[in-house]
Coordinates of C-alpha atoms in Angstrom, one line a residue:
X1 CA 94.4 -193.1 -73.2
X2 CA 94.6 -195.2 -70.0
X3 CA 93.9 -198.4 -71.9
X4 CA 96.5 -197.5 -74.5
X5 CA 99.1 -196.9 -71.8
X6 CA 98.2 -200.1 -70.1
X7 CA 98.6 -202.1 -73.3
X8 CA 101.8 -200.4 -74.1
X9 CA 103.2 -201.4 -70.7
X10 CA 102.1 -205.0 -71.2
X11 CA 103.7 -205.3 -74.6
X12 CA 106.9 -203.5 -73.7
X13 CA 109.0 -206.4 -72.5
X14 CA 108.2 -208.6 -75.5
X15 CA 108.8 -205.7 -77.9
X16 CA 112.3 -205.1 -76.4
X17 CA 113.2 -208.8 -76.6
X18 CA 112.0 -209.1 -80.2
X19 CA 113.8 -205.9 -81.3
X20 CA 117.1 -206.9 -79.7
X21 CA 116.8 -210.3 -81.3
X22 CA 116.3 -208.8 -84.7
X23 CA 119.1 -206.3 -84.3
X24 CA 121.5 -209.2 -83.2
X25 CA 120.5 -211.2 -86.2
X26 CA 121.2 -208.3 -88.6
X27 CA 124.4 -207.5 -86.8
X28 CA 125.5 -211.0 -87.1
X29 CA 125.1 -211.1 -90.9
X30 CA 126.3 -207.6 -91.6
X31 CA 129.4 -208.3 -89.6
X32 CA 130.6 -210.8 -92.2
X33 CA 130.2 -208.2 -95.0
X34 CA 133.9 -207.1 -95.0
X35 CA 135.0 -210.7 -95.5
X36 CA 132.4 -211.3 -98.2
X37 CA 133.5 -208.1 -100.1
X38 CA 137.2 -209.2 -99.9
X39 CA 136.5 -212.7 -101.2
X40 CA 133.6 -211.7 -103.6
X41 CA 134.5 -214.1 -106.3
X42 CA 134.8 -217.1 -104.1
X43 CA 131.6 -216.2 -102.3
X44 CA 129.7 -215.8 -105.6
X45 CA 131.2 -219.2 -106.7
X46 CA 130.0 -220.8 -103.5
X47 CA 126.5 -219.5 -103.8
X48 CA 126.5 -220.2 -107.6
X49 CA 127.0 -223.8 -106.9
X50 CA 123.6 -223.9 -105.2
X51 CA 120.7 -225.2 -107.5
X52 CA 118.7 -222.5 -108.9
X53 CA 115.6 -223.5 -106.9
X54 CA 117.7 -223.2 -103.6
X55 CA 118.9 -219.8 -104.8
X56 CA 115.3 -218.7 -105.4
X57 CA 114.1 -219.9 -102.0
X58 CA 116.9 -218.1 -100.3
X59 CA 116.4 -214.9 -102.3
X60 CA 120.0 -215.0 -103.6
X61 CA 120.8 -212.6 -106.4
X62 CA 124.4 -213.3 -107.6
X63 CA 124.6 -209.9 -109.3
X64 CA 124.2 -208.0 -106.1
X65 CA 124.9 -210.3 -103.4
X66 CA 128.5 -209.1 -102.6
X67 CA 127.3 -205.5 -102.1
X68 CA 126.2 -204.5 -98.7
X69 CA 122.6 -203.9 -99.9
X70 CA 122.6 -207.3 -101.8
X71 CA 123.8 -209.2 -98.8
X72 CA 121.3 -207.4 -96.5
X73 CA 118.5 -208.3 -99.0
X74 CA 119.4 -211.9 -98.8
X75 CA 119.2 -212.1 -95.1
X76 CA 116.3 -209.9 -94.8
X77 CA 113.7 -212.5 -95.0
X78 CA 114.9 -214.0 -91.7
X79 CA 114.5 -210.7 -90.1
X80 CA 111.0 -210.3 -91.6
X81 CA 110.2 -213.8 -90.3
X82 CA 111.0 -212.7 -86.7
X83 CA 109.1 -209.5 -87.1
X84 CA 106.1 -211.4 -88.5
X85 CA 106.0 -213.8 -85.5
X86 CA 106.1 -210.8 -83.2
X87 CA 103.2 -209.1 -85.1
X88 CA 101.2 -212.2 -85.2
X89 CA 101.6 -212.7 -81.5
X90 CA 100.3 -209.2 -81.0
X91 CA 97.4 -209.6 -83.4
X92 CA 96.3 -212.8 -81.6
X93 CA 96.9 -211.7 -78.1
X94 CA 95.3 -208.2 -78.0
X95 CA 91.8 -209.6 -78.4
X96 CA 92.2 -212.7 -76.5
X97 CA 94.3 -211.6 -73.5
X98 CA 91.4 -210.9 -71.2
X99 CA 89.8 -214.3 -71.9
X100 CA 93.0 -216.1 -71.4
X101 CA 93.7 -214.3 -68.1
X102 CA 90.1 -214.5 -66.9
X103 CA 89.6 -210.7 -66.7
X104 CA 87.2 -210.4 -69.6
X105 CA 84.2 -209.6 -67.3
X106 CA 86.2 -206.9 -65.5
X107 CA 87.2 -205.2 -68.8
X108 CA 83.8 -205.3 -70.4
X109 CA 81.8 -203.9 -67.4
X110 CA 83.8 -200.7 -67.7
X111 CA 81.9 -197.7 -69.2
X112 CA 83.5 -198.0 -72.6
X113 CA 82.3 -199.6 -75.8
X114 CA 83.8 -202.7 -77.3
X115 CA 84.9 -200.6 -80.3
X116 CA 86.8 -198.3 -77.8
X117 CA 88.4 -201.3 -76.4
X118 CA 89.6 -202.6 -79.8
X119 CA 90.6 -199.2 -80.9
X120 CA 92.9 -198.7 -77.9
X121 CA 94.5 -202.2 -78.2
X122 CA 95.1 -201.7 -81.9
X123 CA 96.6 -198.2 -81.4
X124 CA 98.9 -199.6 -78.8
X125 CA 100.0 -202.5 -81.1
X126 CA 100.7 -200.1 -83.9
X127 CA 102.7 -197.8 -81.7
X128 CA 104.7 -200.8 -80.5
X129 CA 105.4 -201.9 -84.1
X130 CA 106.4 -198.5 -85.2
X131 CA 108.7 -198.0 -82.2
X132 CA 110.3 -201.4 -82.8
X133 CA 111.0 -200.7 -86.5
X134 CA 112.3 -197.2 -85.9
X135 CA 114.8 -198.6 -83.4
X136 CA 115.6 -201.4 -85.6
X137 CA 116.2 -199.2 -88.6
X138 CA 118.4 -196.8 -86.5
X139 CA 120.5 -199.7 -85.2
X140 CA 121.0 -201.5 -88.6
X141 CA 121.8 -198.2 -90.2
X142 CA 124.6 -197.6 -87.8
X143 CA 125.9 -201.1 -88.2
X144 CA 125.7 -201.0 -92.0
X145 CA 127.6 -197.7 -92.1
X146 CA 130.2 -199.1 -89.7
X147 CA 131.1 -202.1 -91.8
X148 CA 130.6 -200.7 -95.4
X149 CA 133.4 -200.9 -97.8
X150 CA 132.0 -198.2 -100.0
X151 CA 129.0 -195.9 -100.0
X152 CA 125.5 -197.3 -100.6
X153 CA 122.1 -195.9 -101.2
X154 CA 120.5 -194.9 -97.9
X155 CA 117.1 -194.5 -99.7
X156 CA 117.2 -198.1 -100.8
X157 CA 118.3 -199.3 -97.3
X158 CA 115.3 -197.4 -95.9
X159 CA 112.9 -198.9 -98.5
X160 CA 114.0 -202.4 -97.7
X161 CA 113.6 -201.9 -94.0
X162 CA 110.1 -200.3 -94.5
X163 CA 109.0 -203.7 -95.8
X164 CA 109.4 -205.0 -92.3
X165 CA 106.6 -202.8 -91.2
X166 CA 104.4 -203.7 -94.2
X167 CA 104.8 -207.4 -93.4
X168 CA 104.1 -206.8 -89.7
X169 CA 101.0 -204.9 -90.4
X170 CA 99.6 -207.8 -92.5
X171 CA 100.3 -210.3 -89.9
X172 CA 98.9 -208.1 -87.1
X173 CA 95.7 -207.9 -89.1
X174 CA 95.8 -211.7 -89.8
X175 CA 96.4 -212.4 -86.2
X176 CA 93.5 -210.2 -85.0
X177 CA 91.1 -211.9 -87.7
X178 CA 92.2 -215.3 -86.5
X179 CA 91.8 -214.7 -82.8
X180 CA 88.2 -213.6 -82.9
X181 CA 87.1 -217.1 -84.1
X182 CA 88.6 -218.9 -81.0
X183 CA 86.7 -218.8 -77.8
X184 CA 89.0 -220.6 -75.6
X185 CA 92.5 -219.9 -76.8
X186 CA 95.0 -220.9 -74.1
X187 CA 98.2 -219.9 -75.8
X188 CA 98.9 -217.6 -78.8
X189 CA 102.3 -219.1 -79.7
X190 CA 101.1 -222.3 -81.4
X191 CA 98.7 -220.4 -83.6
X192 CA 101.2 -217.7 -84.4
X193 CA 104.0 -220.0 -85.3
X194 CA 101.7 -222.3 -87.3
X195 CA 100.4 -219.5 -89.5
X196 CA 103.7 -217.5 -89.9
X197 CA 105.9 -220.6 -90.6
X198 CA 103.2 -222.0 -92.9
X199 CA 103.0 -219.0 -95.1
X200 CA 106.9 -218.5 -95.0
X201 CA 107.4 -222.1 -96.3
X202 CA 104.6 -221.7 -98.9
X203 CA 106.4 -218.5 -100.1
X204 CA 109.7 -220.3 -100.3
X205 CA 108.3 -223.3 -102.2
X206 CA 106.4 -221.0 -104.6
X207 CA 109.4 -219.0 -105.4
X208 CA 110.5 -221.9 -107.6
X209 CA 107.3 -222.4 -109.5
X210 CA 106.6 -221.4 -113.1
X211 CA 103.7 -219.2 -112.3
X212 CA 105.5 -217.6 -109.3
X213 CA 104.4 -214.1 -110.1
X214 CA 100.8 -215.0 -109.6
X215 CA 101.4 -217.6 -106.8
X216 CA 103.3 -214.9 -104.8
X217 CA 100.0 -213.5 -103.8
X218 CA 99.4 -216.6 -101.4
X219 CA 102.4 -215.5 -99.1
X220 CA 102.8 -212.0 -97.7
X221 CA 106.5 -212.7 -97.4
X222 CA 106.9 -212.5 -101.2
X223 CA 104.9 -209.3 -101.6
X224 CA 108.1 -207.1 -101.4
X225 CA 111.1 -208.6 -103.1
X226 CA 114.4 -206.8 -102.0
X227 CA 115.8 -207.6 -105.5
X228 CA 113.0 -205.7 -107.1
X229 CA 113.5 -202.8 -104.7
X230 CA 117.2 -202.6 -105.6
X231 CA 116.6 -202.7 -109.3
X232 CA 113.7 -200.3 -109.5
X233 CA 113.9 -198.1 -106.3
X234 CA 110.1 -198.9 -105.7
X235 CA 107.6 -201.4 -104.7
X236 CA 105.5 -203.6 -106.9
X237 CA 102.0 -201.9 -107.2
X238 CA 99.8 -205.1 -107.3
X239 CA 101.4 -206.6 -104.3
X240 CA 101.2 -203.3 -102.4
X241 CA 97.5 -203.1 -103.2
X242 CA 97.0 -206.8 -102.2
X243 CA 98.8 -206.1 -98.9
X244 CA 96.5 -203.1 -98.2
X245 CA 93.5 -205.3 -99.0
X246 CA 94.6 -208.0 -96.5
X247 CA 95.0 -205.4 -93.8
X248 CA 91.7 -203.6 -94.3
X249 CA 89.7 -206.8 -94.8
X250 CA 91.2 -208.6 -91.8
X251 CA 90.8 -205.7 -89.5
X252 CA 87.2 -205.0 -90.6
X253 CA 86.5 -208.8 -90.0
X254 CA 88.1 -208.5 -86.5
X255 CA 85.9 -205.6 -85.6
X256 CA 82.7 -207.1 -87.1
X257 CA 83.1 -210.4 -85.1
X258 CA 84.5 -209.1 -81.9
X259 CA 81.8 -206.5 -81.5
X260 CA 79.0 -209.2 -81.5
X261 CA 80.6 -212.3 -80.2
X262 CA 80.1 -213.7 -76.7
X263 CA 83.2 -213.2 -74.6
X264 CA 83.9 -215.1 -71.4
X265 CA 86.8 -216.1 -69.2
X266 CA 88.5 -219.4 -69.8
X267 CA 87.1 -222.0 -67.4

């Protein structure tokens, strides 16, 4: 428990900054909703002038974009991008922090197993992500209800927001799996940004392909399409399964490699 509390304290400041940033981003876009609703036809005409490929990349659905859930769905990919970067940072850092800070020897001579160390760090990361998403949902729900023109489905709003946690879990696991293969990682940010932005851009480009339903498996950002959630009030089972497999396999790989690898401080 002491290790969990220590990790929570070390992650606290970063989590607060990222949570505030995501809330501010959501507030910025939601604040324009009254204007969008009052000029719905002009707004649709503007977005409709974009090429279909651009509309697909941005997740624009002209049928719903002037509703508060439709507008929120359109901008949610940017929020998910921020959440993914935060989760990837956590995933990479929790197993490399001691090596980067030259305290690995101090940690590993403690009377605890490596599995206990990983368990404590992972539990702390999961608690941080859960707390972030709860605060984010509460804040955005208040904002959305404050700017709404008409009632909207709270269930669908919650389901869209839950996908943020799903995406974060995948990138947390990917980050952990990536980190165990680096023995002297000096900074987590280049690796995190490279992986997250790379997969985000791949997902955006694949959204315009002819075989996009199959190619969507390449990018976790495309596993939970808000437009599908709005239309069916549910998630797409194949992608939900694929996301679960990524989390389980990546975390299992992290444990398997970390428990056996040589760990030393960065020289």
